[in-house]
XYZ file of C-alpha atoms in Angstrom:
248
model
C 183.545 208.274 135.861
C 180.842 210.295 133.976
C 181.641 212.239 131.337
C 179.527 215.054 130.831
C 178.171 216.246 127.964
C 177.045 219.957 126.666
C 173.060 219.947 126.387
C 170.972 222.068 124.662
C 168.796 222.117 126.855
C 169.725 224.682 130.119
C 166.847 223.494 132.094
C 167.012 220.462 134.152
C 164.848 217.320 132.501
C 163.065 216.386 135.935
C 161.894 219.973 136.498
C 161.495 221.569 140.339
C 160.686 218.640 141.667
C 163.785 216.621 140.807
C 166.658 219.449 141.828
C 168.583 218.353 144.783
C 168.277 221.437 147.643
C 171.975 221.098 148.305
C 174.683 220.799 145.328
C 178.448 220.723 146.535
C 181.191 221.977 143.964
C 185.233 220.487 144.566
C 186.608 223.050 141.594
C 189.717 221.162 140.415
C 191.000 221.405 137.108
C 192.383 225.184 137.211
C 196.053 224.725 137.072
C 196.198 222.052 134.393
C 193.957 224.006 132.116
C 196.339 226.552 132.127
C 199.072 224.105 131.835
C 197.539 222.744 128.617
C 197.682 226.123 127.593
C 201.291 227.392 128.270
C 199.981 229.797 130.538
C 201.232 230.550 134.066
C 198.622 229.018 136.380
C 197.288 232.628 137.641
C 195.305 232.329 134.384
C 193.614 229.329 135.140
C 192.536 230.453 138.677
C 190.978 233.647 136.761
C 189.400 231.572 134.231
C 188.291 229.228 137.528
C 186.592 232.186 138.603
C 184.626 233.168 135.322
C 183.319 229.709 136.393
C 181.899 230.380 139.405
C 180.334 233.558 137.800
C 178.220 231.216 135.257
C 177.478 228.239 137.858
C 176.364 230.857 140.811
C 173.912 232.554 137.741
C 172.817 229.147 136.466
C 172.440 227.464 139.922
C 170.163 230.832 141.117
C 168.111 230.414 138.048
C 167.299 226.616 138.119
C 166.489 227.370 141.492
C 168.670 225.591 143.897
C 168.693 225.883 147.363
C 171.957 225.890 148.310
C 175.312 226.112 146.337
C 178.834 225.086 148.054
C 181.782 225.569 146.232
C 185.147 225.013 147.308
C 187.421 227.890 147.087
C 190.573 227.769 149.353
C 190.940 224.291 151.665
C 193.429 224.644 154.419
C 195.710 222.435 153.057
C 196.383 225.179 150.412
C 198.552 227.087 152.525
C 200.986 223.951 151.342
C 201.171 226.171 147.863
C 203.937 228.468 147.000
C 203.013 231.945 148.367
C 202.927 233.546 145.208
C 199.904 231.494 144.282
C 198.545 232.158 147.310
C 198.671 235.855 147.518
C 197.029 235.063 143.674
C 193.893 233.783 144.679
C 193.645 235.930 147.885
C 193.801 238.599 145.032
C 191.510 237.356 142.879
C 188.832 236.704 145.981
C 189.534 240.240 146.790
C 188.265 241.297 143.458
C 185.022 238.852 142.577
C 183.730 240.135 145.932
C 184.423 243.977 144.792
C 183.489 243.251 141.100
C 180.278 240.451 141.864
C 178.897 241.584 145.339
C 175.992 244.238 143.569
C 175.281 241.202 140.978
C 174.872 238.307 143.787
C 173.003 241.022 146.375
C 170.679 242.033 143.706
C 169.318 238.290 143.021
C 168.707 237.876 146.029
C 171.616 234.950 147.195
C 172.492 235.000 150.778
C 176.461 234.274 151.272
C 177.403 232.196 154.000
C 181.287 231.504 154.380
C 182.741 228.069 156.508
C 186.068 227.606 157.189
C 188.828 229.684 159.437
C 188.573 233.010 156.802
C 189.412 234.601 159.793
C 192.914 233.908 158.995
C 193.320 235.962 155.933
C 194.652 239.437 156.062
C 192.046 241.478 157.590
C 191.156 243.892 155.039
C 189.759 240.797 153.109
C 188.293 239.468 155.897
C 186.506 242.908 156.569
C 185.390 242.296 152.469
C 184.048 238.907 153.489
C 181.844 240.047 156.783
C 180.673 242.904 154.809
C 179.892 240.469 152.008
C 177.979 238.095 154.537
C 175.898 240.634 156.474
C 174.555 242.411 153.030
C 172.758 239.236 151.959
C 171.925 237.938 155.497
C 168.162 239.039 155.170
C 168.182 237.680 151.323
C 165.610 235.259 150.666
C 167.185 233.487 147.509
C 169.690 230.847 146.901
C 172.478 230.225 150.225
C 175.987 230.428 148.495
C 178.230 228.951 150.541
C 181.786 229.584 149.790
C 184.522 227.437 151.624
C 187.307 229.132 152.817
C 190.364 228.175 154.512
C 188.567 224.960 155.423
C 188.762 221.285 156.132
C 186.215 218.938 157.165
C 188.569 216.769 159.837
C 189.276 220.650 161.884
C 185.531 221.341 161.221
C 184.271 218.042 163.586
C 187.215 218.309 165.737
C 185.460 221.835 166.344
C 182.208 220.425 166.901
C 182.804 217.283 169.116
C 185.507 219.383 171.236
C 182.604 222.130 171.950
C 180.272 219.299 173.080
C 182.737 217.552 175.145
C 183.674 221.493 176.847
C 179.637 221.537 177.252
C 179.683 218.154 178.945
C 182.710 218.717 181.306
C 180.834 222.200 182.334
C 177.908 220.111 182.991
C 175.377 222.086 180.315
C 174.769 218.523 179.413
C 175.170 215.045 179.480
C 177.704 213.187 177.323
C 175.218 210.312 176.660
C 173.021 212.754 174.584
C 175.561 213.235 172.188
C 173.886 212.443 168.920
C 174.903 212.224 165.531
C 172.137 215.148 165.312
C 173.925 217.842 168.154
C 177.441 216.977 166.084
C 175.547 218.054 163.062
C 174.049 220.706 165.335
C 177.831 222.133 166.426
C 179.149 222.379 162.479
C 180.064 224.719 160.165
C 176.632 224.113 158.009
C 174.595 223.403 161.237
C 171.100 225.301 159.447
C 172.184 224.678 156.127
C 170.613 220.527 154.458
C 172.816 217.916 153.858
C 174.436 217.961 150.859
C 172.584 215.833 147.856
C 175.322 215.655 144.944
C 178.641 216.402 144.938
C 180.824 216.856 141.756
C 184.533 216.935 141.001
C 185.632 218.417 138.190
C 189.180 217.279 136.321
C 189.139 213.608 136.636
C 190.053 213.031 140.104
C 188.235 210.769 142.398
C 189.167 212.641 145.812
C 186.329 214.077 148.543
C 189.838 215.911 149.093
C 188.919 217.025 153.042
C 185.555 218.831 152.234
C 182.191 218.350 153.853
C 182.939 214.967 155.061
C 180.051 214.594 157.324
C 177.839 216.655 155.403
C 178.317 214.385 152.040
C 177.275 211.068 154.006
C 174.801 210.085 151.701
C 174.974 212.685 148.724
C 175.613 211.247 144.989
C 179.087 211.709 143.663
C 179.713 212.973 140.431
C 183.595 213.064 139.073
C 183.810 214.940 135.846
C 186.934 215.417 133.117
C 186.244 218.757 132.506
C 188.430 221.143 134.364
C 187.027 223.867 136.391
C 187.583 226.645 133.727
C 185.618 224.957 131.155
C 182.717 223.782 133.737
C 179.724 225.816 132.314
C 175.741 225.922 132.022
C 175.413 222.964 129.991
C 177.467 221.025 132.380
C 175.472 221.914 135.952
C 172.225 220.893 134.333
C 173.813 217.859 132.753
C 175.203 216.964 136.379
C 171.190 217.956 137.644
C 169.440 215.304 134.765
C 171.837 212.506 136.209
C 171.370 213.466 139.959
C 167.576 212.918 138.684
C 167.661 209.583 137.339
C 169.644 207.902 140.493
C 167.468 206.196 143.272
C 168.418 206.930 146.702
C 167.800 204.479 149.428
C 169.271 206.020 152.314
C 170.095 202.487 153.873
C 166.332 201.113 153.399
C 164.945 199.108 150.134
């Protein structure tokens, strides 16, 4: 495990040419910070999302290509409802209170996962959200909601194999490529590093197929303390690892 450390320098080491295009975020860590705190865990999520506020800034500055960060997996339905309708609320307002900010750089939102699921005045907030920044030229933020990677390739190989049984094409062209082609993140790059926050050492469901060959990065700081410093730290050691891809 890595334990990352505040630099004074906000600016990644390598430079440009270093930065991975596609950085994947697992924010963990919310709950127990607010735990640690004697606070009820509503307080962590809303901390959780001051978090996102500095990463999405920082990330858009540095220059990355594409930020993932995930918000609500479908196995968090399994939470009591409460905390649920919490962080339906609190998506509800960083959309109201962050959309002008995040349209005005220049990010482009992209959402995967079922969000179609929520209640549908949120979901109205998302598709709004999404076709504001569609023509933006900037950073892709790519916010996962309601998702899991095992649905998300279930998806994709069951559309091939309805393609193949209609005859639009033959199941021995089936590549690795047209599954990638059928996902969630089908014009969006493989991600390059993903990072946990809190300590845990889980991929926990998310981007499965995506992350084949991105560096892992598991972090003890919780989500709520996960700042500027941090990111770039996580960027300078993404920079010093050789990647092989399989060859020598």
């Amino acid at each position: 495990m890595i334990p990352l450390k505040a630099s004074p320098e906000l600016v990644p080491v390598g430079g440009a040419d270093t930065l991975p295009r596609h950085v994947a975020i697992i924010m963990d860590g919310n709950g127990r910070w607010a735990k640690a705190r004697r606070l009820p865990r509503v307080a962590g999520h809303r901390r959780g999302v001051e978090a996102v506020r500095r990463i999405v800034r920082k990330a858009g500055e540095i220059g990355l290509e594409v930020l993932t960060l995930y918000a609500f997996s479908s196995e968090n339905w399994r939470r009591p409802m409460e905390e649920v309708s919490d962080l339906m609320g609190l998506l509800r307002h960083f959309i109201r209170a962050d959309l002008n900010e995040i349209a005005g750089a220049g990010v482009r939102i992209r959402v995967i996962g079922d969000y179609r699921a929520f209640q549908d005045d949120l979901v109205k907030l998302i598709d709004d959200a999404i076709a504001r920044t569609a023509a933006n030229t900037g950073m892709t933020l790519v916010i996962a909601l309601n998702y899991g990677s095992h649905n998300e390739i279930a998806r994709a190989t069951r559309a091939l194999a309805e393609r193949a049984r209609a005859g639009e094409i033959d199941p021995a062209s089936i590549t690795a490529e047209a599954i990638t082609g059928e996902l969630d993140t089908a014009d969006i790059p493989p991600v390059d590093l993903l990072i946990r926050t809190s300590g845990e050492r889980r991929l926990s469901n998310f981007l499965l197929w995506q992350a084949a060959y991105a560096e892992l990065l598991f972090t003890d700081t919780l989500w709520p303390d996960f700042g500027e410093a941090e990111l770039v730290e996580a960027l300078d050691d993404f920079s010093r690892r050789e990647r092989r891809f399989g060859g020598l």
